């Protein structure tokens, strides 16, 4: 169990335990009323703080190719660690409400979007996938996506998958070589 010290977007230093972190991935590849994807993501993080989440650490922004590869614009992605008293279901509902507020329309899977907020992990909690329920923890595709794992390394490099016991570095080493991601 590693302790991570980082700065939140307001510049305050925070210390948190990586194995107990509540982790949220954020991304966008379409402009919104807030501007380009990076501006949208910055505004969304501020909105999460206004809604009561305390951002403990935030990755740098990453430019990532869509998965699966398509002709849509590349995404701007990142990960943050937050503190909240919300239970996972309530936190997921809050994330979906903020997405809707920013103009996200859920249509097809992997469609372009103005904002995507995913609950990756809620500490060491494991919530199995259930038919008709949107919550599954840790996020079921977390270990397959460079756009999640590389920003997660910025925030919690010692993170260990609560189900498999795999380290973050091990998960990154298994990523397909064709997933392109570069710091923004």
PDB file of C-alpha atoms in Angstrom:
ATOM      1  CA  UNK A   1       0.000   0.000   0.000  1.00  0.00           C
ATOM      2  CA  UNK A   2       1.673   3.112  -1.258  1.00  0.00           C
ATOM      3  CA  UNK A   3       1.039   6.671  -0.169  1.00  0.00           C
ATOM      4  CA  UNK A   4       1.024   9.167  -2.998  1.00  0.00           C
ATOM      5  CA  UNK A   5       1.653  12.876  -2.572  1.00  0.00           C
ATOM      6  CA  UNK A   6       0.439  15.100  -5.348  1.00  0.00           C
ATOM      7  CA  UNK A   7      -1.082  18.482  -6.075  1.00  0.00           C
ATOM      8  CA  UNK A   8      -4.735  18.955  -6.878  1.00  0.00           C
ATOM      9  CA  UNK A   9      -5.881  21.362  -9.564  1.00  0.00           C
ATOM     10  CA  UNK A  10      -6.079  24.136  -6.980  1.00  0.00           C
ATOM     11  CA  UNK A  11      -2.415  23.580  -6.125  1.00  0.00           C
ATOM     12  CA  UNK A  12      -2.930  22.169  -2.613  1.00  0.00           C
ATOM     13  CA  UNK A  13      -0.775  19.233  -1.611  1.00  0.00           C
ATOM     14  CA  UNK A  14      -2.613  16.043  -0.722  1.00  0.00           C
ATOM     15  CA  UNK A  15      -1.507  12.656   0.554  1.00  0.00           C
ATOM     16  CA  UNK A  16      -3.617   9.580  -0.080  1.00  0.00           C
ATOM     17  CA  UNK A  17      -3.261   5.820   0.005  1.00  0.00           C
ATOM     18  CA  UNK A  18      -3.282   4.474  -3.534  1.00  0.00           C
ATOM     19  CA  UNK A  19      -5.015   1.227  -2.558  1.00  0.00           C
ATOM     20  CA  UNK A  20      -7.892   3.190  -1.006  1.00  0.00           C
ATOM     21  CA  UNK A  21      -8.169   5.807  -3.754  1.00  0.00           C
ATOM     22  CA  UNK A  22     -11.413   6.653  -5.473  1.00  0.00           C
ATOM     23  CA  UNK A  23     -10.342   6.972  -9.096  1.00  0.00           C
ATOM     24  CA  UNK A  24     -12.192   8.721 -11.913  1.00  0.00           C
ATOM     25  CA  UNK A  25     -11.196   8.751 -15.586  1.00  0.00           C
ATOM     26  CA  UNK A  26     -12.180  11.743 -17.677  1.00  0.00           C
ATOM     27  CA  UNK A  27     -12.056  12.306 -21.411  1.00  0.00           C
ATOM     28  CA  UNK A  28     -13.462  14.222 -24.365  1.00  0.00           C
ATOM     29  CA  UNK A  29     -12.918  14.444 -28.107  1.00  0.00           C
ATOM     30  CA  UNK A  30     -15.551  16.997 -29.126  1.00  0.00           C
ATOM     31  CA  UNK A  31     -15.751  20.682 -28.222  1.00  0.00           C
ATOM     32  CA  UNK A  32     -18.466  21.844 -25.844  1.00  0.00           C
ATOM     33  CA  UNK A  33     -19.855  25.193 -24.770  1.00  0.00           C
ATOM     34  CA  UNK A  34     -16.772  25.378 -22.508  1.00  0.00           C
ATOM     35  CA  UNK A  35     -14.404  25.213 -25.478  1.00  0.00           C
ATOM     36  CA  UNK A  36     -11.969  22.608 -26.741  1.00  0.00           C
ATOM     37  CA  UNK A  37     -11.775  19.213 -24.983  1.00  0.00           C
ATOM     38  CA  UNK A  38      -9.011  20.325 -22.546  1.00  0.00           C
ATOM     39  CA  UNK A  39     -11.072  23.339 -21.492  1.00  0.00           C
ATOM     40  CA  UNK A  40     -14.154  21.148 -21.126  1.00  0.00           C
ATOM     41  CA  UNK A  41     -12.270  18.704 -18.912  1.00  0.00           C
ATOM     42  CA  UNK A  42     -10.890  21.492 -16.717  1.00  0.00           C
ATOM     43  CA  UNK A  43     -14.421  22.899 -16.324  1.00  0.00           C
ATOM     44  CA  UNK A  44     -15.815  19.440 -15.538  1.00  0.00           C
ATOM     45  CA  UNK A  45     -13.229  18.893 -12.798  1.00  0.00           C
ATOM     46  CA  UNK A  46     -14.146  22.233 -11.266  1.00  0.00           C
ATOM     47  CA  UNK A  47     -17.818  21.233 -11.446  1.00  0.00           C
ATOM     48  CA  UNK A  48     -17.034  18.003  -9.589  1.00  0.00           C
ATOM     49  CA  UNK A  49     -15.371  20.069  -6.869  1.00  0.00           C
ATOM     50  CA  UNK A  50     -18.429  22.347  -6.733  1.00  0.00           C
ATOM     51  CA  UNK A  51     -20.563  19.214  -6.307  1.00  0.00           C
ATOM     52  CA  UNK A  52     -18.581  18.202  -3.226  1.00  0.00           C
ATOM     53  CA  UNK A  53     -15.753  16.012  -4.493  1.00  0.00           C
ATOM     54  CA  UNK A  54     -12.282  16.872  -3.247  1.00  0.00           C
ATOM     55  CA  UNK A  55      -9.708  16.296  -5.958  1.00  0.00           C
ATOM     56  CA  UNK A  56      -6.600  14.893  -4.301  1.00  0.00           C
ATOM     57  CA  UNK A  57      -4.504  14.422  -7.436  1.00  0.00           C
ATOM     58  CA  UNK A  58      -4.909  14.828 -11.170  1.00  0.00           C
ATOM     59  CA  UNK A  59      -2.866  13.445 -14.025  1.00  0.00           C
ATOM     60  CA  UNK A  60      -1.557  15.540 -16.826  1.00  0.00           C
ATOM     61  CA  UNK A  61      -3.709  15.494 -19.945  1.00  0.00           C
ATOM     62  CA  UNK A  62      -3.006  12.757 -22.480  1.00  0.00           C
ATOM     63  CA  UNK A  63      -3.838  12.700 -26.196  1.00  0.00           C
ATOM     64  CA  UNK A  64      -5.106   9.252 -27.103  1.00  0.00           C
ATOM     65  CA  UNK A  65      -6.278   7.545 -30.238  1.00  0.00           C
ATOM     66  CA  UNK A  66      -9.894   6.319 -30.134  1.00  0.00           C
ATOM     67  CA  UNK A  67     -10.394   2.676 -29.106  1.00  0.00           C
ATOM     68  CA  UNK A  68     -11.292   0.941 -31.311  1.00  0.00           C
ATOM     69  CA  UNK A  69      -9.359   2.929 -33.896  1.00  0.00           C
ATOM     70  CA  UNK A  70     -11.642   5.073 -36.048  1.00  0.00           C
ATOM     71  CA  UNK A  71     -11.669   8.313 -38.009  1.00  0.00           C
ATOM     72  CA  UNK A  72     -13.075  10.326 -35.094  1.00  0.00           C
ATOM     73  CA  UNK A  73     -10.864  12.951 -33.388  1.00  0.00           C
ATOM     74  CA  UNK A  74      -8.301  11.852 -30.817  1.00  0.00           C
ATOM     75  CA  UNK A  75      -9.358  12.132 -27.177  1.00  0.00           C
ATOM     76  CA  UNK A  76      -7.934  14.212 -24.384  1.00  0.00           C
ATOM     77  CA  UNK A  77      -7.897  11.954 -21.306  1.00  0.00           C
ATOM     78  CA  UNK A  78      -6.823  11.957 -17.691  1.00  0.00           C
ATOM     79  CA  UNK A  79      -7.420  10.411 -14.284  1.00  0.00           C
ATOM     80  CA  UNK A  80      -7.995  11.962 -10.886  1.00  0.00           C
ATOM     81  CA  UNK A  81      -8.097  10.642  -7.337  1.00  0.00           C
ATOM     82  CA  UNK A  82     -10.919  12.098  -5.260  1.00  0.00           C
ATOM     83  CA  UNK A  83     -12.241  12.092  -1.737  1.00  0.00           C
ATOM     84  CA  UNK A  84     -15.988  11.839  -1.146  1.00  0.00           C
ATOM     85  CA  UNK A  85     -18.438  10.347   1.310  1.00  0.00           C
ATOM     86  CA  UNK A  86     -20.632   9.200  -1.589  1.00  0.00           C
ATOM     87  CA  UNK A  87     -21.184   5.491  -2.010  1.00  0.00           C
ATOM     88  CA  UNK A  88     -20.232   4.111  -5.452  1.00  0.00           C
ATOM     89  CA  UNK A  89     -23.795   4.125  -6.842  1.00  0.00           C
ATOM     90  CA  UNK A  90     -24.372   7.749  -5.808  1.00  0.00           C
ATOM     91  CA  UNK A  91     -20.968   8.786  -7.162  1.00  0.00           C
ATOM     92  CA  UNK A  92     -21.696   7.131 -10.512  1.00  0.00           C
ATOM     93  CA  UNK A  93     -25.055   8.941 -10.644  1.00  0.00           C
ATOM     94  CA  UNK A  94     -23.263  12.244  -9.957  1.00  0.00           C
ATOM     95  CA  UNK A  95     -20.758  11.570 -12.747  1.00  0.00           C
ATOM     96  CA  UNK A  96     -23.596  10.831 -15.184  1.00  0.00           C
ATOM     97  CA  UNK A  97     -25.432  14.006 -14.102  1.00  0.00           C
ATOM     98  CA  UNK A  98     -22.331  16.126 -14.750  1.00  0.00           C
ATOM     99  CA  UNK A  99     -21.869  14.469 -18.154  1.00  0.00           C
ATOM    100  CA  UNK A 100     -25.476  15.348 -19.051  1.00  0.00           C
ATOM    101  CA  UNK A 101     -25.033  18.898 -17.776  1.00  0.00           C
ATOM    102  CA  UNK A 102     -22.063  19.290 -20.120  1.00  0.00           C
ATOM    103  CA  UNK A 103     -24.075  18.041 -23.094  1.00  0.00           C
ATOM    104  CA  UNK A 104     -23.185  14.344 -23.199  1.00  0.00           C
ATOM    105  CA  UNK A 105     -25.742  12.334 -25.111  1.00  0.00           C
ATOM    106  CA  UNK A 106     -25.375   8.586 -24.738  1.00  0.00           C
ATOM    107  CA  UNK A 107     -25.858   7.041 -28.160  1.00  0.00           C
ATOM    108  CA  UNK A 108     -23.621   4.320 -29.537  1.00  0.00           C
ATOM    109  CA  UNK A 109     -20.749   2.738 -27.603  1.00  0.00           C
ATOM    110  CA  UNK A 110     -17.402   4.366 -28.417  1.00  0.00           C
ATOM    111  CA  UNK A 111     -19.114   7.351 -30.073  1.00  0.00           C
ATOM    112  CA  UNK A 112     -17.436  10.772 -30.004  1.00  0.00           C
ATOM    113  CA  UNK A 113     -18.361  12.731 -26.873  1.00  0.00           C
ATOM    114  CA  UNK A 114     -18.088  16.124 -25.238  1.00  0.00           C
ATOM    115  CA  UNK A 115     -17.425  14.529 -21.833  1.00  0.00           C
ATOM    116  CA  UNK A 116     -16.865  11.051 -20.459  1.00  0.00           C
ATOM    117  CA  UNK A 117     -16.538  10.449 -16.707  1.00  0.00           C
ATOM    118  CA  UNK A 118     -15.904   6.868 -15.587  1.00  0.00           C
ATOM    119  CA  UNK A 119     -15.664   5.544 -12.051  1.00  0.00           C
ATOM    120  CA  UNK A 120     -12.582   3.321 -12.243  1.00  0.00           C
ATOM    121  CA  UNK A 121     -12.234   2.207  -8.641  1.00  0.00           C
ATOM    122  CA  UNK A 122     -13.706   3.015  -5.249  1.00  0.00           C
ATOM    123  CA  UNK A 123     -10.894   1.947  -2.963  1.00  0.00           C
ATOM    124  CA  UNK A 124     -10.640  -1.822  -2.786  1.00  0.00           C
ATOM    125  CA  UNK A 125     -14.362  -2.366  -3.310  1.00  0.00           C
ATOM    126  CA  UNK A 126     -15.355  -5.053  -5.748  1.00  0.00           C
ATOM    127  CA  UNK A 127     -18.827  -4.773  -7.284  1.00  0.00           C
ATOM    128  CA  UNK A 128     -19.497  -7.582  -9.784  1.00  0.00           C
ATOM    129  CA  UNK A 129     -21.352  -6.768 -12.995  1.00  0.00           C
ATOM    130  CA  UNK A 130     -25.094  -7.352 -12.674  1.00  0.00           C
ATOM    131  CA  UNK A 131     -27.583  -7.430 -15.562  1.00  0.00           C
ATOM    132  CA  UNK A 132     -29.312  -4.061 -15.849  1.00  0.00           C
ATOM    133  CA  UNK A 133     -26.975  -2.364 -13.380  1.00  0.00           C
ATOM    134  CA  UNK A 134     -24.474   0.172 -14.696  1.00  0.00           C
ATOM    135  CA  UNK A 135     -21.993  -0.182 -11.850  1.00  0.00           C
ATOM    136  CA  UNK A 136     -19.103  -2.652 -11.905  1.00  0.00           C
ATOM    137  CA  UNK A 137     -15.970  -2.076  -9.828  1.00  0.00           C
ATOM    138  CA  UNK A 138     -13.207  -1.900 -10.634  1.00  0.00           C
ATOM    139  CA  UNK A 139     -14.166  -0.726 -14.125  1.00  0.00           C
ATOM    140  CA  UNK A 140     -14.251  -3.878 -16.285  1.00  0.00           C
ATOM    141  CA  UNK A 141     -12.080  -2.508 -19.120  1.00  0.00           C
ATOM    142  CA  UNK A 142      -9.660  -0.554 -16.929  1.00  0.00           C
ATOM    143  CA  UNK A 143      -6.766  -2.937 -17.619  1.00  0.00           C
ATOM    144  CA  UNK A 144      -7.161  -2.838 -21.407  1.00  0.00           C
ATOM    145  CA  UNK A 145      -6.926   0.881 -22.107  1.00  0.00           C
ATOM    146  CA  UNK A 146      -3.808   3.031 -22.487  1.00  0.00           C
ATOM    147  CA  UNK A 147      -6.027   6.106 -22.116  1.00  0.00           C
ATOM    148  CA  UNK A 148      -6.772   4.974 -18.547  1.00  0.00           C
ATOM    149  CA  UNK A 149      -3.590   3.231 -17.430  1.00  0.00           C
ATOM    150  CA  UNK A 150      -1.060   5.867 -18.520  1.00  0.00           C
ATOM    151  CA  UNK A 151      -2.850   8.769 -16.781  1.00  0.00           C
ATOM    152  CA  UNK A 152      -3.430   6.493 -13.771  1.00  0.00           C
ATOM    153  CA  UNK A 153       0.347   6.032 -13.541  1.00  0.00           C
ATOM    154  CA  UNK A 154       0.654   9.825 -13.120  1.00  0.00           C
ATOM    155  CA  UNK A 155      -1.715   9.746 -10.131  1.00  0.00           C
ATOM    156  CA  UNK A 156      -1.164   6.388  -8.426  1.00  0.00           C
ATOM    157  CA  UNK A 157       1.903   4.563  -9.811  1.00  0.00           C
ATOM    158  CA  UNK A 158       1.759   1.950  -7.047  1.00  0.00           C
ATOM    159  CA  UNK A 159      -1.917   1.064  -7.624  1.00  0.00           C
ATOM    160  CA  UNK A 160      -2.754  -2.654  -7.587  1.00  0.00           C
ATOM    161  CA  UNK A 161      -5.865  -4.129  -9.224  1.00  0.00           C
ATOM    162  CA  UNK A 162      -8.078  -5.305  -6.332  1.00  0.00           C
ATOM    163  CA  UNK A 163      -9.347  -8.411  -8.172  1.00  0.00           C
ATOM    164  CA  UNK A 164      -6.296  -9.717 -10.021  1.00  0.00           C
ATOM    165  CA  UNK A 165      -3.566  -8.388  -7.731  1.00  0.00           C
ATOM    166  CA  UNK A 166      -1.706  -7.127 -10.814  1.00  0.00           C
ATOM    167  CA  UNK A 167       0.364  -4.000 -10.449  1.00  0.00           C
ATOM    168  CA  UNK A 168      -0.307  -1.002 -12.631  1.00  0.00           C
ATOM    169  CA  UNK A 169       3.089  -1.413 -14.299  1.00  0.00           C
ATOM    170  CA  UNK A 170       2.239  -5.022 -15.171  1.00  0.00           C
ATOM    171  CA  UNK A 171      -1.068  -3.939 -16.710  1.00  0.00           C
ATOM    172  CA  UNK A 172       0.705  -1.235 -18.737  1.00  0.00           C
ATOM    173  CA  UNK A 173       3.274  -3.764 -19.985  1.00  0.00           C
ATOM    174  CA  UNK A 174       0.441  -5.916 -21.390  1.00  0.00           C
ATOM    175  CA  UNK A 175      -1.197  -3.095 -23.375  1.00  0.00           C
ATOM    176  CA  UNK A 176      -1.499  -3.692 -27.116  1.00  0.00           C
ATOM    177  CA  UNK A 177       1.255  -1.879 -29.006  1.00  0.00           C
ATOM    178  CA  UNK A 178      -1.277  -0.274 -31.353  1.00  0.00           C
ATOM    179  CA  UNK A 179      -2.878   1.906 -28.642  1.00  0.00           C
ATOM    180  CA  UNK A 180      -1.384   5.343 -29.156  1.00  0.00           C
ATOM    181  CA  UNK A 181      -1.143   7.821 -26.277  1.00  0.00           C
ATOM    182  CA  UNK A 182       1.122  10.824 -25.736  1.00  0.00           C
ATOM    183  CA  UNK A 183       1.212  13.500 -23.037  1.00  0.00           C
ATOM    184  CA  UNK A 184      -0.649  16.606 -24.204  1.00  0.00           C
TER     185      UNK A 184
END
